């Protein structure tokens, strides 16, 4: 195995009478990476970016419990139910490819604002859908918004954070995991409250209220984005617009940044990236990083969708538990185990890095799924409790390991100029795997029974193989500095 040492961060820019003078795009990147640029406004941007992740998770999980009622109301076969479930994942695949490209081409802010339309409108359409096709199409369009949102949210988390220490890029990209599980926990809390509030005769409509409620936090996040969001200063500088980068540093960081005298405030804009920019992912030095990030991402996504999204089916069907036990267990597993693991993932990211946490997480998941497979269909309170605790162990490991750090692998090893494309491509491949998992899970769970666990076991095995083949640590790595060094070397040779 080989390890890669982080590149050093250069010293911040020249300062004259408290004013930071900016001469190049590297000055802006180094200023952010060094941690010298701080501000409450910047922290608010990070919180809002995590709010987008919250919405993504809520919308993806809001149908998990209601699938049996949807199947019954619309008279769906297992394949048709799988299509309804997977439609949002298909949409997110399209949205990830499109969003990843647009994020690098037109900027983070524009994409961030535009995709909120999908969340508000489609949540309401889903809630009032009168047939399966309307629900499927609305979930597909909602998925486009989800897919577009993740590349830009992760780009913001990486580009408004310092390179090392508290509040680092590694910690903040890992923060997407607890934000995700806070949303899934919130979703099950909404389901539980509605379960007690709705009359028994109306419980079949519970899924409609749950999905429709997603429009409320979406509207709140939209209003907050209009108030606080700003473009990424490193992206603006990378586009040659030093004046805008300096303005963003003043507004979002409270840093008195100015373009130095004699330096053009706007340099010629580099060629806008086309769809061919995805080809850069498979050139040196990014090829190995792309393959590894996609492989661990597919393993994480397969395991997550089979276990976390499938919790209601596993508990209700494979463990033969009633509705209240299913809802309460799903809520507890997400809140207590997954969210706690995610919070620890933030804390451990800066000190332990992504690779050790990913490896440990996959190892724990392997043990948990293997035990579930050996338990089979549980009988008796003790065996059911042991099975639920194994699900908890899987979710805890997901929170601090694979769930927290797949975004670190997809984003931190790539420079600003291609970060959106790298995240978008990664998410597109993951959504393809997610689509297949969500489509086939209802079918496999009904035909394989508890033998399904042995299929799920493929996920942690694949993740461990991908990590052990090459030890690559993205946390603390300065991909922008690496790109500048490469370009300088090419210029000197030319």
Coordinates of C-alpha atoms in Angstrom, one line a residue:
X1 CA 0.0 0.0 0.0
X2 CA 1.1 3.5 -0.6
X3 CA 0.1 6.7 1.1
X4 CA 0.0 10.3 -0.2
X5 CA 1.2 13.1 1.9
X6 CA -0.7 16.4 1.9
X7 CA 0.8 19.2 -0.1
X8 CA 1.9 22.2 2.1
X9 CA -0.2 25.3 2.3
X10 CA 1.5 28.4 1.2
X11 CA 1.7 31.5 3.4
X12 CA -1.2 33.9 3.1
X13 CA -1.0 37.0 0.9
X14 CA 0.7 40.3 1.4
X15 CA -1.1 42.5 4.0
X16 CA -0.9 46.3 4.0
X17 CA -2.5 48.2 6.8
X18 CA -4.9 45.3 7.6
X19 CA -5.9 45.0 3.9
X20 CA -5.2 41.6 2.3
X21 CA -3.8 42.1 -1.3
X22 CA -4.8 39.6 -3.9
X23 CA -2.7 39.0 -7.0
X24 CA -3.7 35.6 -8.2
X25 CA -6.3 32.9 -7.8
X26 CA -3.8 31.0 -5.7
X27 CA -3.9 33.8 -3.1
X28 CA -7.7 33.3 -2.7
X29 CA -7.3 29.6 -2.3
X30 CA -4.5 29.8 0.1
X31 CA -6.3 32.4 2.2
X32 CA -9.3 30.1 2.6
X33 CA -7.2 27.0 3.2
X34 CA -5.0 28.6 5.8
X35 CA -8.0 29.4 8.0
X36 CA -7.2 33.1 8.1
X37 CA -10.5 33.9 6.5
X38 CA -13.3 33.3 9.0
X39 CA -16.7 34.8 9.6
X40 CA -20.2 34.1 10.8
X41 CA -21.6 34.6 7.3
X42 CA -19.3 31.8 6.0
X43 CA -20.5 29.5 8.8
X44 CA -24.1 30.3 7.8
X45 CA -23.3 29.3 4.2
X46 CA -22.0 26.0 5.4
X47 CA -25.2 25.4 7.5
X48 CA -27.4 26.2 4.5
X49 CA -25.4 23.8 2.4
X50 CA -26.0 21.1 5.0
X51 CA -29.7 22.2 4.8
X52 CA -29.7 21.1 1.2
X53 CA -28.3 17.7 2.2
X54 CA -31.1 17.5 4.8
X55 CA -33.7 18.0 2.1
X56 CA -32.0 15.5 -0.2
X57 CA -32.2 12.8 2.5
X58 CA -35.7 13.6 3.6
X59 CA -37.1 13.4 0.1
X60 CA -35.2 10.2 -0.7
X61 CA -36.5 8.5 2.5
X62 CA -40.0 9.9 2.7
X63 CA -41.6 7.0 0.8
X64 CA -39.7 4.2 2.7
X65 CA -42.5 3.5 5.2
X66 CA -45.4 4.2 2.9
X67 CA -44.5 1.8 0.1
X68 CA -46.9 -0.9 1.2
X69 CA -49.8 1.6 1.3
X70 CA -48.9 3.0 -2.1
X71 CA -48.7 -0.6 -3.5
X72 CA -52.2 -1.3 -2.1
X73 CA -53.8 2.0 -3.1
X74 CA -52.6 1.9 -6.7
X75 CA -52.7 -1.9 -7.1
X76 CA -49.0 -2.2 -8.0
X77 CA -47.0 -5.4 -8.7
X78 CA -43.6 -5.8 -7.0
X79 CA -41.9 -4.5 -10.2
X80 CA -44.2 -1.5 -10.4
X81 CA -43.5 -0.7 -6.7
X82 CA -39.8 -0.9 -7.5
X83 CA -40.3 1.5 -10.3
X84 CA -42.0 4.1 -8.0
X85 CA -39.3 3.6 -5.5
X86 CA -36.4 3.9 -7.9
X87 CA -37.7 6.8 -9.9
X88 CA -36.2 9.4 -7.6
X89 CA -32.9 7.7 -7.9
X90 CA -33.1 7.7 -11.7
X91 CA -33.8 11.4 -11.6
X92 CA -30.9 12.1 -9.2
X93 CA -28.6 10.3 -11.7
X94 CA -29.6 12.7 -14.4
X95 CA -29.4 15.6 -12.0
X96 CA -25.9 14.7 -10.7
X97 CA -24.4 14.5 -14.2
X98 CA -26.1 17.8 -15.2
X99 CA -25.5 19.5 -11.9
X100 CA -21.9 18.5 -11.6
X101 CA -21.2 20.0 -15.1
X102 CA -23.2 23.2 -14.4
X103 CA -21.5 23.8 -11.0
X104 CA -18.1 24.1 -12.7
X105 CA -19.5 25.9 -15.8
X106 CA -21.8 28.6 -14.4
X107 CA -20.9 28.6 -10.7
X108 CA -22.1 27.2 -7.4
X109 CA -24.6 29.9 -6.5
X110 CA -26.8 29.8 -9.6
X111 CA -27.2 26.1 -9.5
X112 CA -27.8 26.2 -5.7
X113 CA -30.7 28.6 -6.1
X114 CA -32.3 27.0 -9.2
X115 CA -32.7 23.5 -7.9
X116 CA -34.8 24.5 -4.9
X117 CA -37.7 24.8 -7.4
X118 CA -37.7 21.0 -7.7
X119 CA -38.0 20.4 -4.0
X120 CA -41.0 22.6 -3.2
X121 CA -43.1 21.9 -6.3
X122 CA -42.5 18.2 -6.6
X123 CA -43.2 17.5 -2.9
X124 CA -46.6 19.0 -3.3
X125 CA -47.4 17.1 -6.5
X126 CA -46.3 13.8 -5.0
X127 CA -48.6 14.4 -2.0
X128 CA -51.7 14.8 -4.2
X129 CA -50.9 12.3 -6.9
X130 CA -53.9 10.3 -8.0
X131 CA -52.1 7.5 -9.9
X132 CA -48.8 5.7 -9.9
X133 CA -47.5 7.4 -13.1
X134 CA -48.0 10.9 -11.6
X135 CA -46.2 9.9 -8.5
X136 CA -43.4 8.2 -10.5
X137 CA -42.9 11.3 -12.7
X138 CA -43.0 13.7 -9.8
X139 CA -40.4 11.6 -7.9
X140 CA -38.2 11.5 -11.0
X141 CA -38.3 15.3 -11.3
X142 CA -37.6 15.6 -7.5
X143 CA -34.6 13.3 -8.1
X144 CA -33.2 15.8 -10.6
X145 CA -33.2 18.4 -7.9
X146 CA -31.6 16.0 -5.4
X147 CA -28.9 15.1 -7.9
X148 CA -28.1 18.7 -8.8
X149 CA -28.0 19.8 -5.1
X150 CA -25.4 17.3 -3.8
X151 CA -22.5 18.4 -6.1
X152 CA -23.0 22.1 -5.3
X153 CA -23.6 21.5 -1.6
X154 CA -20.4 19.5 -1.2
X155 CA -18.5 22.0 -3.3
X156 CA -19.6 24.8 -1.0
X157 CA -18.6 22.7 2.1
X158 CA -15.1 22.2 0.6
X159 CA -14.6 25.7 -0.7
X160 CA -15.7 27.6 2.4
X161 CA -13.5 25.6 4.8
X162 CA -9.9 25.6 5.9
X163 CA -7.6 22.8 4.8
X164 CA -6.7 21.5 8.3
X165 CA -7.9 21.7 11.9
X166 CA -11.3 22.5 13.4
X167 CA -13.8 23.3 10.7
X168 CA -11.6 21.8 8.0
X169 CA -12.6 20.6 4.6
X170 CA -12.5 17.0 5.8
X171 CA -14.7 17.7 8.8
X172 CA -17.2 19.7 6.9
X173 CA -17.6 17.3 4.0
X174 CA -18.0 14.5 6.6
X175 CA -20.8 16.7 8.1
X176 CA -23.1 15.7 5.3
X177 CA -23.5 12.3 7.0
X178 CA -25.1 13.5 10.3
X179 CA -27.2 16.0 8.3
X180 CA -28.4 13.1 6.2
X181 CA -29.3 11.0 9.3
X182 CA -30.9 14.0 11.0
X183 CA -33.2 14.2 8.0
X184 CA -34.0 10.5 8.0
X185 CA -34.6 10.6 11.7
X186 CA -36.8 13.7 11.2
X187 CA -38.7 11.9 8.5
X188 CA -39.5 8.9 10.8
X189 CA -40.4 11.4 13.6
X190 CA -43.0 13.0 11.2
X191 CA -44.3 9.6 10.3
X192 CA -44.6 8.6 14.0
X193 CA -46.4 11.9 14.9
X194 CA -48.8 11.4 12.0
X195 CA -49.4 7.8 13.0
X196 CA -50.8 8.9 16.3
X197 CA -52.6 12.0 15.0
X198 CA -54.4 10.5 12.0
X199 CA -57.6 8.4 12.5
X200 CA -57.1 4.7 11.9
X201 CA -59.2 5.0 8.7
X202 CA -56.8 7.6 7.3
X203 CA -53.5 5.9 8.0
X204 CA -53.3 4.9 4.4
X205 CA -52.8 8.6 3.6
X206 CA -49.9 8.9 6.0
X207 CA -47.3 8.7 3.1
X208 CA -49.0 11.7 1.4
X209 CA -48.6 13.9 4.4
X210 CA -45.1 12.8 5.0
X211 CA -44.0 13.5 1.4
X212 CA -45.9 16.8 1.2
X213 CA -44.3 18.0 4.4
X214 CA -41.0 18.1 2.6
X215 CA -42.1 21.3 0.9
X216 CA -42.0 23.2 4.3
X217 CA -38.2 22.9 5.1
X218 CA -37.5 23.3 1.3
X219 CA -39.2 26.7 1.4
X220 CA -37.3 27.7 4.5
X221 CA -34.0 26.7 3.0
X222 CA -34.8 28.6 -0.2
X223 CA -35.5 31.8 1.8
X224 CA -32.3 31.4 3.8
X225 CA -30.3 30.9 0.6
X226 CA -31.6 34.1 -0.9
X227 CA -30.6 35.9 2.3
X228 CA -27.1 34.5 3.0
X229 CA -25.7 32.6 0.0
X230 CA -22.8 33.8 -2.0
X231 CA -20.6 32.4 -4.8
X232 CA -17.6 30.4 -3.9
X233 CA -14.6 32.8 -3.8
X234 CA -12.2 30.1 -5.1
X235 CA -14.5 29.4 -8.0
X236 CA -14.8 33.1 -8.9
X237 CA -11.0 33.5 -8.7
X238 CA -10.5 30.4 -10.8
X239 CA -12.6 32.0 -13.4
X240 CA -10.3 35.0 -13.5
X241 CA -12.7 37.3 -11.5
X242 CA -10.4 38.5 -8.7
X243 CA -12.6 41.5 -8.0
X244 CA -15.7 39.2 -7.2
X245 CA -13.5 36.9 -5.2
X246 CA -12.3 39.8 -3.1
X247 CA -15.9 41.1 -2.6
X248 CA -17.0 37.6 -1.5
X249 CA -14.2 37.5 1.0
X250 CA -15.2 40.8 2.4
X251 CA -18.9 40.0 2.6
X252 CA -18.8 36.3 3.7
X253 CA -15.5 36.2 5.7
X254 CA -15.2 39.7 7.0
X255 CA -11.7 40.0 5.4
X256 CA -10.7 43.3 4.0
X257 CA -9.5 41.8 0.7
X258 CA -8.6 44.0 -2.3
X259 CA -7.0 43.3 -5.7
X260 CA -3.5 44.6 -5.6
X261 CA -2.6 47.7 -7.7
X262 CA -1.5 46.9 -11.2
X263 CA -3.3 43.5 -11.2
X264 CA -6.2 43.3 -13.6
X265 CA -9.4 42.7 -11.5
X266 CA -10.7 40.5 -14.3
X267 CA -8.3 38.2 -16.2
X268 CA -9.4 36.4 -19.4
X269 CA -11.9 33.8 -18.4
X270 CA -10.6 30.2 -18.9
X271 CA -12.5 28.1 -21.4
X272 CA -15.8 27.1 -20.0
X273 CA -15.8 23.3 -19.3
X274 CA -17.8 21.3 -21.7
X275 CA -19.2 17.8 -21.1
X276 CA -15.8 16.5 -22.3
X277 CA -14.4 17.7 -18.9
X278 CA -15.6 14.4 -17.5
X279 CA -12.7 12.8 -19.4
X280 CA -10.2 14.6 -17.1
X281 CA -11.3 12.3 -14.4
X282 CA -9.6 9.4 -16.2
X283 CA -6.3 11.1 -16.8
X284 CA -3.3 11.1 -14.4
X285 CA -3.3 11.9 -11.5
X286 CA -7.0 11.6 -11.1
X287 CA -7.7 8.2 -12.7
X288 CA -6.9 6.1 -9.6
X289 CA -8.8 8.5 -7.3
X290 CA -11.8 8.4 -9.5
X291 CA -12.0 4.6 -9.7
X292 CA -11.4 4.3 -6.0
X293 CA -14.0 6.9 -5.0
X294 CA -16.6 5.4 -7.3
X295 CA -15.9 1.9 -6.1
X296 CA -16.2 2.7 -2.4
X297 CA -19.2 4.9 -3.2
X298 CA -21.0 2.1 -5.0
X299 CA -20.3 -0.2 -2.0
X300 CA -21.6 2.4 0.5
X301 CA -24.7 3.2 -1.6
X302 CA -25.6 -0.5 -2.1
X303 CA -25.3 -1.2 1.6
X304 CA -27.1 2.0 2.6
X305 CA -30.1 1.6 0.3
X306 CA -30.5 -2.1 1.2
X307 CA -30.3 -1.6 4.9
X308 CA -31.1 2.0 5.8
X309 CA -33.7 2.7 3.2
X310 CA -35.0 -0.9 3.6
X311 CA -35.3 -0.7 7.4
X312 CA -39.1 -0.7 7.4
X313 CA -39.3 -3.7 5.1
X314 CA -36.5 -5.6 7.0
X315 CA -38.1 -5.0 10.4
X316 CA -41.7 -5.5 9.3
X317 CA -41.2 -8.4 6.9
X318 CA -38.0 -10.2 7.7
X319 CA -38.4 -9.7 11.5
X320 CA -42.2 -9.9 11.4
X321 CA -42.8 -6.8 13.6
X322 CA -45.9 -4.6 13.8
X323 CA -46.3 -1.0 12.4
X324 CA -45.5 0.8 15.6
X325 CA -42.4 -1.3 16.4
X326 CA -41.3 -0.8 12.8
X327 CA -41.6 3.0 12.9
X328 CA -40.1 3.3 16.4
X329 CA -37.2 1.0 15.6
X330 CA -36.5 2.8 12.3
X331 CA -36.5 6.2 14.1
X332 CA -34.3 5.0 16.9
X333 CA -31.7 3.3 14.6
X334 CA -31.4 6.5 12.5
X335 CA -31.3 9.0 15.4
X336 CA -29.3 7.0 18.1
X337 CA -27.0 4.9 15.9
X338 CA -26.5 6.6 12.5
X339 CA -26.6 10.2 13.7
X340 CA -24.3 9.5 16.6
X341 CA -21.9 7.8 14.2
X342 CA -22.1 10.8 11.8
X343 CA -21.3 13.3 14.6
X344 CA -18.3 11.2 15.6
X345 CA -17.2 11.1 11.9
X346 CA -16.9 14.9 11.9
X347 CA -14.8 14.8 15.1
X348 CA -12.6 12.0 13.8
X349 CA -12.1 13.3 10.3
X350 CA -9.5 15.9 11.1
X351 CA -7.5 13.7 13.5
X352 CA -7.8 10.2 12.0
X353 CA -8.5 10.9 8.3
X354 CA -11.0 9.3 5.9
X355 CA -9.2 6.0 5.1
X356 CA -9.0 4.5 8.6
X357 CA -12.6 5.4 9.3
X358 CA -13.9 4.0 6.0
X359 CA -12.0 0.7 6.5
X360 CA -13.2 0.3 10.1
X361 CA -16.7 1.1 9.1
X362 CA -16.9 -1.5 6.3
X363 CA -15.3 -4.1 8.6
X364 CA -18.1 -3.5 11.3
X365 CA -20.8 -3.7 8.6
X366 CA -19.4 -7.0 7.4
X367 CA -19.7 -8.5 10.9
X368 CA -23.2 -7.0 11.4
X369 CA -24.6 -8.4 8.1
X370 CA -23.0 -11.7 8.6
X371 CA -24.6 -12.1 12.0
X372 CA -28.0 -11.1 10.6
X373 CA -27.6 -13.8 7.9
X374 CA -26.7 -16.4 10.6
X375 CA -29.7 -15.3 12.7
X376 CA -32.1 -15.8 9.8
X377 CA -35.7 -15.2 10.6
X378 CA -35.7 -14.3 14.3
X379 CA -38.1 -15.9 16.8
X380 CA -38.3 -14.6 20.3
X381 CA -37.6 -11.2 21.9
X382 CA -33.9 -11.8 22.5
X383 CA -33.2 -12.8 18.9
X384 CA -35.2 -9.9 17.5
X385 CA -33.4 -7.5 19.8
X386 CA -30.0 -9.0 18.7
X387 CA -31.1 -8.5 15.0
X388 CA -32.1 -4.9 15.6
X389 CA -28.8 -4.2 17.4
X390 CA -26.9 -5.6 14.4
X391 CA -28.8 -3.2 12.2
X392 CA -27.8 -0.5 14.7
X393 CA -24.2 -1.5 14.4
X394 CA -24.4 -1.3 10.7
X395 CA -26.0 2.2 10.9
X396 CA -23.4 3.4 13.4
X397 CA -20.6 2.3 11.2
X398 CA -22.2 3.8 8.2
X399 CA -22.4 7.2 10.0
X400 CA -18.7 7.5 10.9
X401 CA -17.2 5.5 8.1
X402 CA -18.5 5.0 4.6
X403 CA -21.4 7.4 4.9
X404 CA -19.3 10.2 6.2
X405 CA -16.3 9.9 3.9
X406 CA -17.5 9.0 0.4
X407 CA -17.8 12.7 -0.2
X408 CA -14.3 13.3 1.0
X409 CA -13.1 10.8 -1.7
X410 CA -15.3 12.3 -4.3
X411 CA -14.3 16.0 -3.7
X412 CA -11.1 16.6 -1.8
X413 CA -8.8 14.9 -4.2
X414 CA -9.9 17.1 -7.1
X415 CA -9.2 20.9 -7.7
X416 CA -11.8 23.6 -7.8
X417 CA -11.8 23.6 -11.6
X418 CA -13.2 20.1 -11.7
X419 CA -14.7 19.5 -8.3
X420 CA -18.3 19.8 -9.5
X421 CA -17.6 17.3 -12.3
X422 CA -15.9 14.8 -10.0
X423 CA -18.8 14.9 -7.4
X424 CA -21.4 14.8 -10.2
X425 CA -19.8 11.8 -11.9
X426 CA -19.4 10.0 -8.6
X427 CA -23.0 10.7 -7.7
X428 CA -24.3 9.6 -11.1
X429 CA -22.6 6.2 -10.8
X430 CA -23.8 5.9 -7.2
X431 CA -27.4 6.8 -8.3
X432 CA -27.2 4.1 -10.9
X433 CA -26.3 1.6 -8.2
X434 CA -29.0 3.1 -6.0
X435 CA -31.6 2.8 -8.7
X436 CA -30.9 -0.9 -9.3
X437 CA -30.9 -1.5 -5.5
X438 CA -34.2 0.3 -4.9
X439 CA -35.8 -1.4 -7.9
X440 CA -34.8 -4.9 -7.1
X441 CA -35.0 -4.7 -3.2
X442 CA -38.8 -5.2 -3.0
X443 CA -38.5 -8.1 -5.3
X444 CA -35.5 -9.7 -3.6
X445 CA -36.9 -9.2 -0.1
X446 CA -40.1 -11.1 -1.1
X447 CA -38.3 -13.9 -2.9
X448 CA -35.1 -14.5 -0.9
X449 CA -36.4 -13.7 2.6
X450 CA -33.5 -13.6 5.1
X451 CA -31.1 -15.0 2.4
X452 CA -31.1 -11.3 1.2
X453 CA -28.5 -10.6 3.9
X454 CA -25.9 -12.7 2.0
X455 CA -26.5 -10.5 -1.0
X456 CA -26.1 -7.3 1.1
X457 CA -22.8 -8.7 2.4
X458 CA -21.3 -8.0 -1.0
X459 CA -21.3 -4.2 -0.2
X460 CA -18.7 -4.2 2.7
X461 CA -16.6 -6.8 1.0
X462 CA -16.3 -4.6 -2.1
X463 CA -15.6 -1.5 0.0
X464 CA -12.8 -3.2 1.9
X465 CA -11.2 -4.5 -1.3
X466 CA -11.2 -1.0 -2.9
X467 CA -9.6 0.6 0.2
X468 CA -7.0 -2.1 0.8
X469 CA -5.7 -2.1 -2.8
X470 CA -4.5 1.5 -2.4
X471 CA -4.3 3.6 0.7
X472 CA -5.2 7.1 -0.5
X473 CA -6.0 9.8 2.1
X474 CA -7.9 12.8 0.8
X475 CA -8.3 14.6 4.1
X476 CA -5.7 17.4 4.4
X477 CA -4.7 17.2 0.7
X478 CA -4.5 20.4 -1.3
X479 CA -5.6 19.5 -4.8
X480 CA -5.5 23.1 -6.0
X481 CA -1.8 23.4 -5.0
X482 CA -1.2 20.1 -6.8
X483 CA -2.8 21.5 -10.0
X484 CA -0.9 24.7 -9.8
X485 CA 2.4 22.8 -9.4
X486 CA 1.6 20.6 -12.4
X487 CA 0.6 23.6 -14.6
X488 CA 3.8 25.5 -13.6
X489 CA 5.9 22.4 -14.4
X490 CA 4.2 22.1 -17.8
X491 CA 4.8 25.8 -18.5
X492 CA 8.5 25.6 -17.6
X493 CA 8.9 22.6 -19.9
X494 CA 7.1 24.4 -22.7

